[in-house]
CSV table of C-alpha atoms in Angstrom, one decimal:
chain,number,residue,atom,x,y,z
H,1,UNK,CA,-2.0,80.5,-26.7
H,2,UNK,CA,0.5,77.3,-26.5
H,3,UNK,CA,2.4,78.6,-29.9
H,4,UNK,CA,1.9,81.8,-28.8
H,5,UNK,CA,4.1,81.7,-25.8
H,6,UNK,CA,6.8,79.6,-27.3
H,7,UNK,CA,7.0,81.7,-30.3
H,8,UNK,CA,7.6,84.9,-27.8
H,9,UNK,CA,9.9,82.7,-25.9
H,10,UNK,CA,12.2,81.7,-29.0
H,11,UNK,CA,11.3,78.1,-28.1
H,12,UNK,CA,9.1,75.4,-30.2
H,13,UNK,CA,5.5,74.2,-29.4
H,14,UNK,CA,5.7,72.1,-26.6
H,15,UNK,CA,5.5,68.4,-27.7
H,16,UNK,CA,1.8,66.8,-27.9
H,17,UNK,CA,2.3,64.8,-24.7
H,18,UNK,CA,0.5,64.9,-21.5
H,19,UNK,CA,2.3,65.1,-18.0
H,20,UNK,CA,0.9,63.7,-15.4
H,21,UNK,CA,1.8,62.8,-11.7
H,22,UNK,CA,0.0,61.6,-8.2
H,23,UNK,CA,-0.3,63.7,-5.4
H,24,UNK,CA,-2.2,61.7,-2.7
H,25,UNK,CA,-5.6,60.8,-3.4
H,26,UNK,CA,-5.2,63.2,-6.7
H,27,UNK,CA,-4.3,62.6,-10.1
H,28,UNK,CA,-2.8,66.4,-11.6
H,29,UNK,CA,-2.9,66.2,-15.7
H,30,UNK,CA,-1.2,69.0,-17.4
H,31,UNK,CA,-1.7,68.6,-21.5
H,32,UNK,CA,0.4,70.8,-23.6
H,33,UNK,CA,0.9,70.8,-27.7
H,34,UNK,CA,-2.1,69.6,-30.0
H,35,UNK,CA,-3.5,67.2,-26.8
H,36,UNK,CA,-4.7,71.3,-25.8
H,37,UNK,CA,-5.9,72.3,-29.1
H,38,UNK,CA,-9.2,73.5,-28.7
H,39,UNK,CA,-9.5,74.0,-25.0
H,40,UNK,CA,-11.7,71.6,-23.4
H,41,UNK,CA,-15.3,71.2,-24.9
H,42,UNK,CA,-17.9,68.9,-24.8
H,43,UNK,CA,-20.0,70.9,-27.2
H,44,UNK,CA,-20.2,68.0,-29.9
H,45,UNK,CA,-20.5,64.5,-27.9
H,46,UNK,CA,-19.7,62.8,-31.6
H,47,UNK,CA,-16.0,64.4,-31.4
H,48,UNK,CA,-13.3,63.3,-29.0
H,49,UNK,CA,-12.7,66.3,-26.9
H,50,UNK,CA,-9.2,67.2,-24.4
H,51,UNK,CA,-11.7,65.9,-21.7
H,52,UNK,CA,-11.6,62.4,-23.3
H,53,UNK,CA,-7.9,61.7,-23.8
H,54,UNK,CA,-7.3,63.6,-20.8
H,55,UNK,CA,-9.7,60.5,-18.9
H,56,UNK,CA,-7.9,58.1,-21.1
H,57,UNK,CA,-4.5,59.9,-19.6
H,58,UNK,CA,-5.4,59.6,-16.0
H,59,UNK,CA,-6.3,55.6,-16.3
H,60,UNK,CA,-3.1,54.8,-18.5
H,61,UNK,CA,-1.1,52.6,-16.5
H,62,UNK,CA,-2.5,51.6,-13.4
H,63,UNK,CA,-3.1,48.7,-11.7
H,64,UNK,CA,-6.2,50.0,-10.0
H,65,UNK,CA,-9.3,49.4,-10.7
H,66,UNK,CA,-11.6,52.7,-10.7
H,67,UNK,CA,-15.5,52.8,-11.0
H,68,UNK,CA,-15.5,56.9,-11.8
H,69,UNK,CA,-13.4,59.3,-12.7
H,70,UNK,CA,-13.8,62.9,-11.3
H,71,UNK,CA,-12.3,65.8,-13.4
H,72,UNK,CA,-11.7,69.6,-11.8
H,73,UNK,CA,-10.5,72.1,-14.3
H,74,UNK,CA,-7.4,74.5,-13.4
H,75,UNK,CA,-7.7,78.0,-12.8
H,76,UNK,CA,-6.0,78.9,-15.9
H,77,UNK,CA,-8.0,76.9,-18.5
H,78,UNK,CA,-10.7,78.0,-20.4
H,79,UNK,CA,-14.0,77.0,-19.4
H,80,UNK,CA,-15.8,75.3,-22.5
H,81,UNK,CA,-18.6,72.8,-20.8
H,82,UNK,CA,-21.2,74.0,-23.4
H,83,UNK,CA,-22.7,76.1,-20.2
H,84,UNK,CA,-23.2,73.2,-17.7
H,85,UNK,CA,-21.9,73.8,-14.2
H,86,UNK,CA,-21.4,70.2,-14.3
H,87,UNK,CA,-21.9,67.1,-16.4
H,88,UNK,CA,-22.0,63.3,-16.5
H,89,UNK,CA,-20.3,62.0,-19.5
H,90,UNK,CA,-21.0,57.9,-19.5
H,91,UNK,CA,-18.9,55.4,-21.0
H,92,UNK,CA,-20.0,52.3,-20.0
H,93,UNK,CA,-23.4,51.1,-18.8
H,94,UNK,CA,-24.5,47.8,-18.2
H,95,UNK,CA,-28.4,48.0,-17.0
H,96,UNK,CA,-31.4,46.4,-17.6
H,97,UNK,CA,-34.7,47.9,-16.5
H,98,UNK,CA,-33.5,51.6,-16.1
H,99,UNK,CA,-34.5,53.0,-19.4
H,100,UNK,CA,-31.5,53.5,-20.9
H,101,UNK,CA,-29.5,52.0,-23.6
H,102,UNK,CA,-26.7,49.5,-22.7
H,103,UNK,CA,-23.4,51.7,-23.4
H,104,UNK,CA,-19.4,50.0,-23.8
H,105,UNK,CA,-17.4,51.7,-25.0
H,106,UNK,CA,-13.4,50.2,-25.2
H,107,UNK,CA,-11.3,53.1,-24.8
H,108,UNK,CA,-12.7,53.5,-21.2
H,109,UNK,CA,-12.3,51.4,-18.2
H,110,UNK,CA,-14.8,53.7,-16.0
H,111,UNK,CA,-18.4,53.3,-16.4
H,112,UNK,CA,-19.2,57.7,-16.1
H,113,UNK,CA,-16.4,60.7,-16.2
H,114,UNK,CA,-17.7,63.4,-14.1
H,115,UNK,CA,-16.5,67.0,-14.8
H,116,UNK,CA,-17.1,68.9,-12.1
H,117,UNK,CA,-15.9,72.8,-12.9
H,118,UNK,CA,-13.8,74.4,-11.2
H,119,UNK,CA,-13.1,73.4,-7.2
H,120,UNK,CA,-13.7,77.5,-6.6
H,121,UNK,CA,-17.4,76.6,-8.2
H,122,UNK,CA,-18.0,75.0,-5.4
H,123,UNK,CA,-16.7,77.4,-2.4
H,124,UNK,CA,-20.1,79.5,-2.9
H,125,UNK,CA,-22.4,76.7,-2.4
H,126,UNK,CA,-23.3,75.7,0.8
H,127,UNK,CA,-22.7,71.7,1.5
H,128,UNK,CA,-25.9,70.5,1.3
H,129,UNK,CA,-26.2,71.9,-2.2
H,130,UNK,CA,-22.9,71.0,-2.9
H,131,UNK,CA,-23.7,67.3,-2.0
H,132,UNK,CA,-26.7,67.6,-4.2
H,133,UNK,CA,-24.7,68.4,-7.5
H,134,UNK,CA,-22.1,65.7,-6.6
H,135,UNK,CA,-25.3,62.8,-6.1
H,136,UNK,CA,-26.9,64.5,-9.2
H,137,UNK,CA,-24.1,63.9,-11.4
H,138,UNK,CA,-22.9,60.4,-10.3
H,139,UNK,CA,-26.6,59.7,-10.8
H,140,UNK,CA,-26.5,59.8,-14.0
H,141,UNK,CA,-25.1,56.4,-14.7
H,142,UNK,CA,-28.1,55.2,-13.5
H,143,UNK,CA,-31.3,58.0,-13.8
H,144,UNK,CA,-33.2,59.2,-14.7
H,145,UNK,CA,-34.2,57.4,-18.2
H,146,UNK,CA,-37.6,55.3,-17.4
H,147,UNK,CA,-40.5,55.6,-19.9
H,148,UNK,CA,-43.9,54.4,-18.6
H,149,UNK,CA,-47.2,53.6,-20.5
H,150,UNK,CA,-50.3,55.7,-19.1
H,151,UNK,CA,-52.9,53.5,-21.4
H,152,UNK,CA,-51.6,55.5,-24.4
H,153,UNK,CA,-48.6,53.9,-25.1
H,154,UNK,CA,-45.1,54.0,-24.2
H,155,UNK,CA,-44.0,57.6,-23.3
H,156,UNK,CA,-41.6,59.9,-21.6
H,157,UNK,CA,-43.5,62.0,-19.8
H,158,UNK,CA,-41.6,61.2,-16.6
H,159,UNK,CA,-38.7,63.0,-18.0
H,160,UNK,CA,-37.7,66.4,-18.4
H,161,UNK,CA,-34.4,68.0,-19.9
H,162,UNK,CA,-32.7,66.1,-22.1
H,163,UNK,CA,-34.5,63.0,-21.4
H,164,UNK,CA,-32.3,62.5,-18.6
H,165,UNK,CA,-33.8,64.3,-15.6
H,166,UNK,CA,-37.5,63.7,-14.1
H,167,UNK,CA,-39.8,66.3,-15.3
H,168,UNK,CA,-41.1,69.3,-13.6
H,169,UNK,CA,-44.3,68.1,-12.1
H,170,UNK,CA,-43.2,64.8,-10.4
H,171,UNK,CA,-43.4,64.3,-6.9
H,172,UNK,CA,-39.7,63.2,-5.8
H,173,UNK,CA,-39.0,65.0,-2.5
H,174,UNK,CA,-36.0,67.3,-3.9
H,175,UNK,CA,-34.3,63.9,-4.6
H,176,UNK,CA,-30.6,64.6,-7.2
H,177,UNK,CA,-32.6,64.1,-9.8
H,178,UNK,CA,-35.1,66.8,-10.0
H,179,UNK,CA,-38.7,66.5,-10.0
H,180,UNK,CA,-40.0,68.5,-6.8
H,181,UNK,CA,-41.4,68.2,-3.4
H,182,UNK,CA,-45.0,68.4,-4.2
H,183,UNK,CA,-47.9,69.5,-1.9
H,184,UNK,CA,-51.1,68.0,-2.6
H,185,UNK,CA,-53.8,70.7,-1.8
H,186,UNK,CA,-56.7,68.7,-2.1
H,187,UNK,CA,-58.5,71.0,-3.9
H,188,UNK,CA,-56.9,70.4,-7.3
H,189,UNK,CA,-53.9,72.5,-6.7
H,190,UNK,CA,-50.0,71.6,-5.8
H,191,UNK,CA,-47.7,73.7,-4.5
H,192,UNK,CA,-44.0,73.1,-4.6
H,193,UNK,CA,-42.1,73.1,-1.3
H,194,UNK,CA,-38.5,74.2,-1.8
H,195,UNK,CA,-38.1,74.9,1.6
H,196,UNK,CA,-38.1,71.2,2.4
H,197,UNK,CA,-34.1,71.4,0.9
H,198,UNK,CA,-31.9,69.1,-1.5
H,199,UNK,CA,-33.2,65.6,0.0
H,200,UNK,CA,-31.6,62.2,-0.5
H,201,UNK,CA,-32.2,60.1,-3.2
H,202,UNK,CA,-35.9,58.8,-3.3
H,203,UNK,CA,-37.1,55.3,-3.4
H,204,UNK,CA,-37.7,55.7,-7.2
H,205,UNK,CA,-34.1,56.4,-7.3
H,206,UNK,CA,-32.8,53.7,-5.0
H,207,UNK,CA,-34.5,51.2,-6.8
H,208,UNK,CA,-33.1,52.0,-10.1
H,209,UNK,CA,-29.7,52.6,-9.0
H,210,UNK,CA,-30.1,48.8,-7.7
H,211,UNK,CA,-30.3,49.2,-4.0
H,212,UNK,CA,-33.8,48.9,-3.0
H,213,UNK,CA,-35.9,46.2,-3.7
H,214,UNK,CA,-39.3,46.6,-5.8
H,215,UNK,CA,-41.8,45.9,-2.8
H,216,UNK,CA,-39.5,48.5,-0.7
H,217,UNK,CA,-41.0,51.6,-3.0
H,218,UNK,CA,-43.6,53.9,-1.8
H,219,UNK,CA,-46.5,55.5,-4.6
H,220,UNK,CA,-45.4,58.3,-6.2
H,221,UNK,CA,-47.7,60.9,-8.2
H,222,UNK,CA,-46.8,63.0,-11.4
H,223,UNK,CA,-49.1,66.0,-12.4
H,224,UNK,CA,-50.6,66.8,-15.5
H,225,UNK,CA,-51.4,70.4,-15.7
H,226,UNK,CA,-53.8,72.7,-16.7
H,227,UNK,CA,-52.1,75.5,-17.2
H,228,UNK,CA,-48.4,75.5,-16.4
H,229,UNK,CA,-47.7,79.2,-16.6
H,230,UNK,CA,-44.0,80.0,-16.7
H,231,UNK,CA,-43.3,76.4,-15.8
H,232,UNK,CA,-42.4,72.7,-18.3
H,233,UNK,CA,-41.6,69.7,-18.2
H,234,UNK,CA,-37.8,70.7,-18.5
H,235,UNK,CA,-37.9,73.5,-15.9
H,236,UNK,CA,-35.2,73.1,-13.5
H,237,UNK,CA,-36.7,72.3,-9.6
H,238,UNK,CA,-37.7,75.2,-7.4
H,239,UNK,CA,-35.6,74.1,-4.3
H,240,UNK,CA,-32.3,74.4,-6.6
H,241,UNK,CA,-33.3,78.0,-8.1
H,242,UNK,CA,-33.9,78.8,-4.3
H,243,UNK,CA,-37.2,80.3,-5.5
H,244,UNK,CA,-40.8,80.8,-3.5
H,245,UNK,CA,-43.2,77.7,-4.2
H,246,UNK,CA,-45.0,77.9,-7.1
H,247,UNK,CA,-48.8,76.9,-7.4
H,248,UNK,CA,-50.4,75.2,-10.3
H,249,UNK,CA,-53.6,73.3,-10.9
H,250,UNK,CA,-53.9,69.7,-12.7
H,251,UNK,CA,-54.4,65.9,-12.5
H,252,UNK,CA,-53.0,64.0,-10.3
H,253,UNK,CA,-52.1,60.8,-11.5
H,254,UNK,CA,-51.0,58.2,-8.7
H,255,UNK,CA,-48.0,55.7,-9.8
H,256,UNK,CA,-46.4,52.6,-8.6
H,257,UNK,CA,-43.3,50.5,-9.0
H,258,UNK,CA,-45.6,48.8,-11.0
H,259,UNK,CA,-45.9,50.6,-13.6
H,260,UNK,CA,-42.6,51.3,-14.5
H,261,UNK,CA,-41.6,47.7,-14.7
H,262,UNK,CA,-44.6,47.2,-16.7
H,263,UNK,CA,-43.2,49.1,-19.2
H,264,UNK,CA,-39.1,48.8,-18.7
H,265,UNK,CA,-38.4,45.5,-16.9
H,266,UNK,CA,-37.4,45.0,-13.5
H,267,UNK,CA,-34.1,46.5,-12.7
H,268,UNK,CA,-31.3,44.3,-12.7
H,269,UNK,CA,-29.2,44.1,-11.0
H,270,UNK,CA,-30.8,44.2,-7.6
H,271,UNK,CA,-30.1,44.9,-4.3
H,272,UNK,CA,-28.6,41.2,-4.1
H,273,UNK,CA,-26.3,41.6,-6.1
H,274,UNK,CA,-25.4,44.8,-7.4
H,275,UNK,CA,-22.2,47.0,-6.5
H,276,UNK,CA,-22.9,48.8,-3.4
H,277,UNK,CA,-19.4,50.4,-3.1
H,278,UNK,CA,-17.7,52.5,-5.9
H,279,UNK,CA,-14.1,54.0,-6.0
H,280,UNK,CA,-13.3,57.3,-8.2
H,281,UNK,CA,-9.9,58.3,-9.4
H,282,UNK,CA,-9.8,62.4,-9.2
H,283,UNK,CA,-8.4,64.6,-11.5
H,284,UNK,CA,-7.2,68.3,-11.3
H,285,UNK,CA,-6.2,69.6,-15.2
H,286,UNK,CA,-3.9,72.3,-15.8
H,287,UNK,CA,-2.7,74.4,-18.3
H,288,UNK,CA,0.3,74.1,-19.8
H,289,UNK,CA,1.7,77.1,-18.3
H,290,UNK,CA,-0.1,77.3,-15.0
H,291,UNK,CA,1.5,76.7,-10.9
H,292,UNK,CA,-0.4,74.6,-9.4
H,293,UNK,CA,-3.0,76.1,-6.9
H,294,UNK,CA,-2.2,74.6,-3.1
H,295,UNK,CA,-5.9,76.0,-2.8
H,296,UNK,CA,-6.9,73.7,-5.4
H,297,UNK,CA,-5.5,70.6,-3.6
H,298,UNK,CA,-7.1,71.7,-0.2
H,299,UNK,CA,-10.3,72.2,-2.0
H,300,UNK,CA,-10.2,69.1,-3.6
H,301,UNK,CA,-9.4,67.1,-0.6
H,302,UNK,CA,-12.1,69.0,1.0
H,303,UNK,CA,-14.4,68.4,-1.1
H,304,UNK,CA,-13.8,64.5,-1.2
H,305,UNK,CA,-14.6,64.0,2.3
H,306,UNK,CA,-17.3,66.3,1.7
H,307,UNK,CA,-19.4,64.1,-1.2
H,308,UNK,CA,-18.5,60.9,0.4
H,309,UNK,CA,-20.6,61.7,3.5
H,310,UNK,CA,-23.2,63.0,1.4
H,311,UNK,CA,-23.3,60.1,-1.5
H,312,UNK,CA,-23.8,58.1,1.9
H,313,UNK,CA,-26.6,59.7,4.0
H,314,UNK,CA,-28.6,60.1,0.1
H,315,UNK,CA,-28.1,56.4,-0.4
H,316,UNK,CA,-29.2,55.5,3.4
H,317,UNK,CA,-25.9,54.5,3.3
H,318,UNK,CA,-27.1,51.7,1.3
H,319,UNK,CA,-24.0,52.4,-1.2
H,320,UNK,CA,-21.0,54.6,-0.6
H,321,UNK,CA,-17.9,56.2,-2.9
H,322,UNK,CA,-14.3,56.1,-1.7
H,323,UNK,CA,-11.8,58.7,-3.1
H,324,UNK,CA,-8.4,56.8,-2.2
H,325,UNK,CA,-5.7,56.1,-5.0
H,326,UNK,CA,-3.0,53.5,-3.8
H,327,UNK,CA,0.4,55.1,-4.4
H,328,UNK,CA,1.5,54.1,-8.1
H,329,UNK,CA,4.7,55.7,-8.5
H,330,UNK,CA,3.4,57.8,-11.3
H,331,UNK,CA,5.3,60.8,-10.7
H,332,UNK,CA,6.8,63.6,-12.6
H,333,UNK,CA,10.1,65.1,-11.3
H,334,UNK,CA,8.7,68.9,-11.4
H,335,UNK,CA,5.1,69.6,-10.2
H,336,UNK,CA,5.5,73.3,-11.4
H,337,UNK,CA,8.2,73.5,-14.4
H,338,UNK,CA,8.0,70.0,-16.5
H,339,UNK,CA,11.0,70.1,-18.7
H,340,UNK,CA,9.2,71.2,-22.2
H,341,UNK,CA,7.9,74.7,-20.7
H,342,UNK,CA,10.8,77.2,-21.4
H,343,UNK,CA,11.3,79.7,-18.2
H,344,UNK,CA,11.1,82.4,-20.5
H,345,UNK,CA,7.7,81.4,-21.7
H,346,UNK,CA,6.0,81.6,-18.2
């Protein structure tokens, strides 16, 4: 599309350079030339994508120190997130007792990049779901990756898709990480109760992400069942699908705090002494032709306030995120017409 334009134009291909400038508590990237080659896809984690340099981009320069970065995606780019409505991409990770491997990685300051669609992706969604997907995908750094040993040996039958979300059948309240809120019929049967909405993070959850202490974490139960129907282990949670509660019979097998340290290690850190207060750095990415959408910056500003209550109230306001950027100075002249793009061209 870039050579495209310029050809029609009777101009060159726009330099491979990125422009980028501030625009209060936003960071607006616009990549043009070969950094846009390729759109921006995630589809093979091995290969640097646009999202990567575009993170790299962002950070360059500053003397602040960010936690997250959060990326929205222009109107005019192509949407290539290998079908996710949002994902966690993590860079650094330095946990013990979560289940997860230990991650640095040197080109990135940030422990996690979020990329987080469009900011119209999220004008359907009512905010209580919209909070969820926010606390689901800064949850990531730390959830949900435990194995547990059930007398059989060491398993993952606590997970669900992609090893990185709790399974189906585990009682978690609706928490951001899946699992469901299951009712215990006493008769061998659970029901799920999606009614009950997108709750706040469970005590499971607290604890790994550092903020509750072991002894603080009620009994939880997983369900092994007899015959799952239409439902796995990787099936996404009633209460997001909005569906009616679904009934299935099974085992219920009881589970403490306990056992999950048994097999992983307590979590450190703890409450003590780990971070309780996190600050992202937000990004809006253009295309190399596109105005920027004054909707976009009301959305996004919106939508800050929005996830920082929420991350809050899920945490029981044990932990919170802050969207402020200090003013850097890292400006362009133009907002709409940086000097490469030829007038005929847009």
């Amino acid at each position: 599309m870039i050579g495209l334009l310029a050809t029609l134009a009777g101009a060159q291909t726009p330099p491979d350079a990125f422009g980028r400038f501030d625009v209060e508590n936003l960071t607006i990237v616009r990549p043009v030339g070969a950094a846009f080659e390729g759109g921006f896809d995630n589809s093979d984690p091995n290969d640097e994508s646009a999202f990567d340099r575009t993170v790299v981009r962002a950070l360059e320069g500053r003397a602040t120190d960010y936690d997250f970065v959060m990326v929205f995606i222009g109107q005019g780019l192509p949407r290539q997130i290998a079908g996710a409505f949002a994902f966690n991409e993590t860079h650094n990770r330095d946990l013990m007792g979560v289940g997860s491997v230990r991650l640095a990685d040197e080109r990135f300051s940030v422990r996690s990049a979020l990329y987080m669609n469009r900011t119209t992706s999220f004008t359907t969604l009512d905010p209580v779901r919209s909070q969820w997907v926010f606390n689901h995908e800064i949850g990531h750094h730390w959830l949900a990756y435990p194995w547990i040993d059930l007398g059989e040996g060491r398993s993952d039958v606590l997970l669900g898709r992609q090893r990185a979300h709790w399974t189906y059948f585990l009682h978690t309240g609706n928490a951001p990480m899946e699992g469901n809120d299951w009712i215990d019929n006493g008769d061998g049967t659970f029901t799920t109760n999606p009614s009950s909405g997108q709750g706040g993070y469970s005590d499971l959850e607290l604890y790994t992400m550092g903020l509750l202490r072991a002894d603080e974490v009620a009994p939880f139960f997983l369900i092994e069942p007899d015959d799952p129907g239409n439902r796995t282990r990787t099936s996404a949670p009633d209460h997001w699908l909005e569906i009616a509660p679904f009934t299935v019979s099974g085992q219920r097998i009881d589970l403490t705090i306990d056992d999950l340290i048994a097999t992983n290690g307590p979590v450190s850190p703890g409450p003590d002494t780990s971070q309780k207060d996190f600050r992202f750095l937000t990004v809006l990415v253009v295309g190399p032709f596109e105005d920027i959408d004054s909707g976009d910056l009301t959305r996004v500003s919106e939508l800050q306030t929005q996830w920082a209550e929420g991350f809050a109230t899920a945490t029981r306001n044990l932990a919170r995120v802050s969207f402020d950027m200090p003013d850097e100075k890292l400006t362009l002249a133009s907002i709409d017409a940086p000097a490469w793009i030829p007038e005929a061209a847009r």
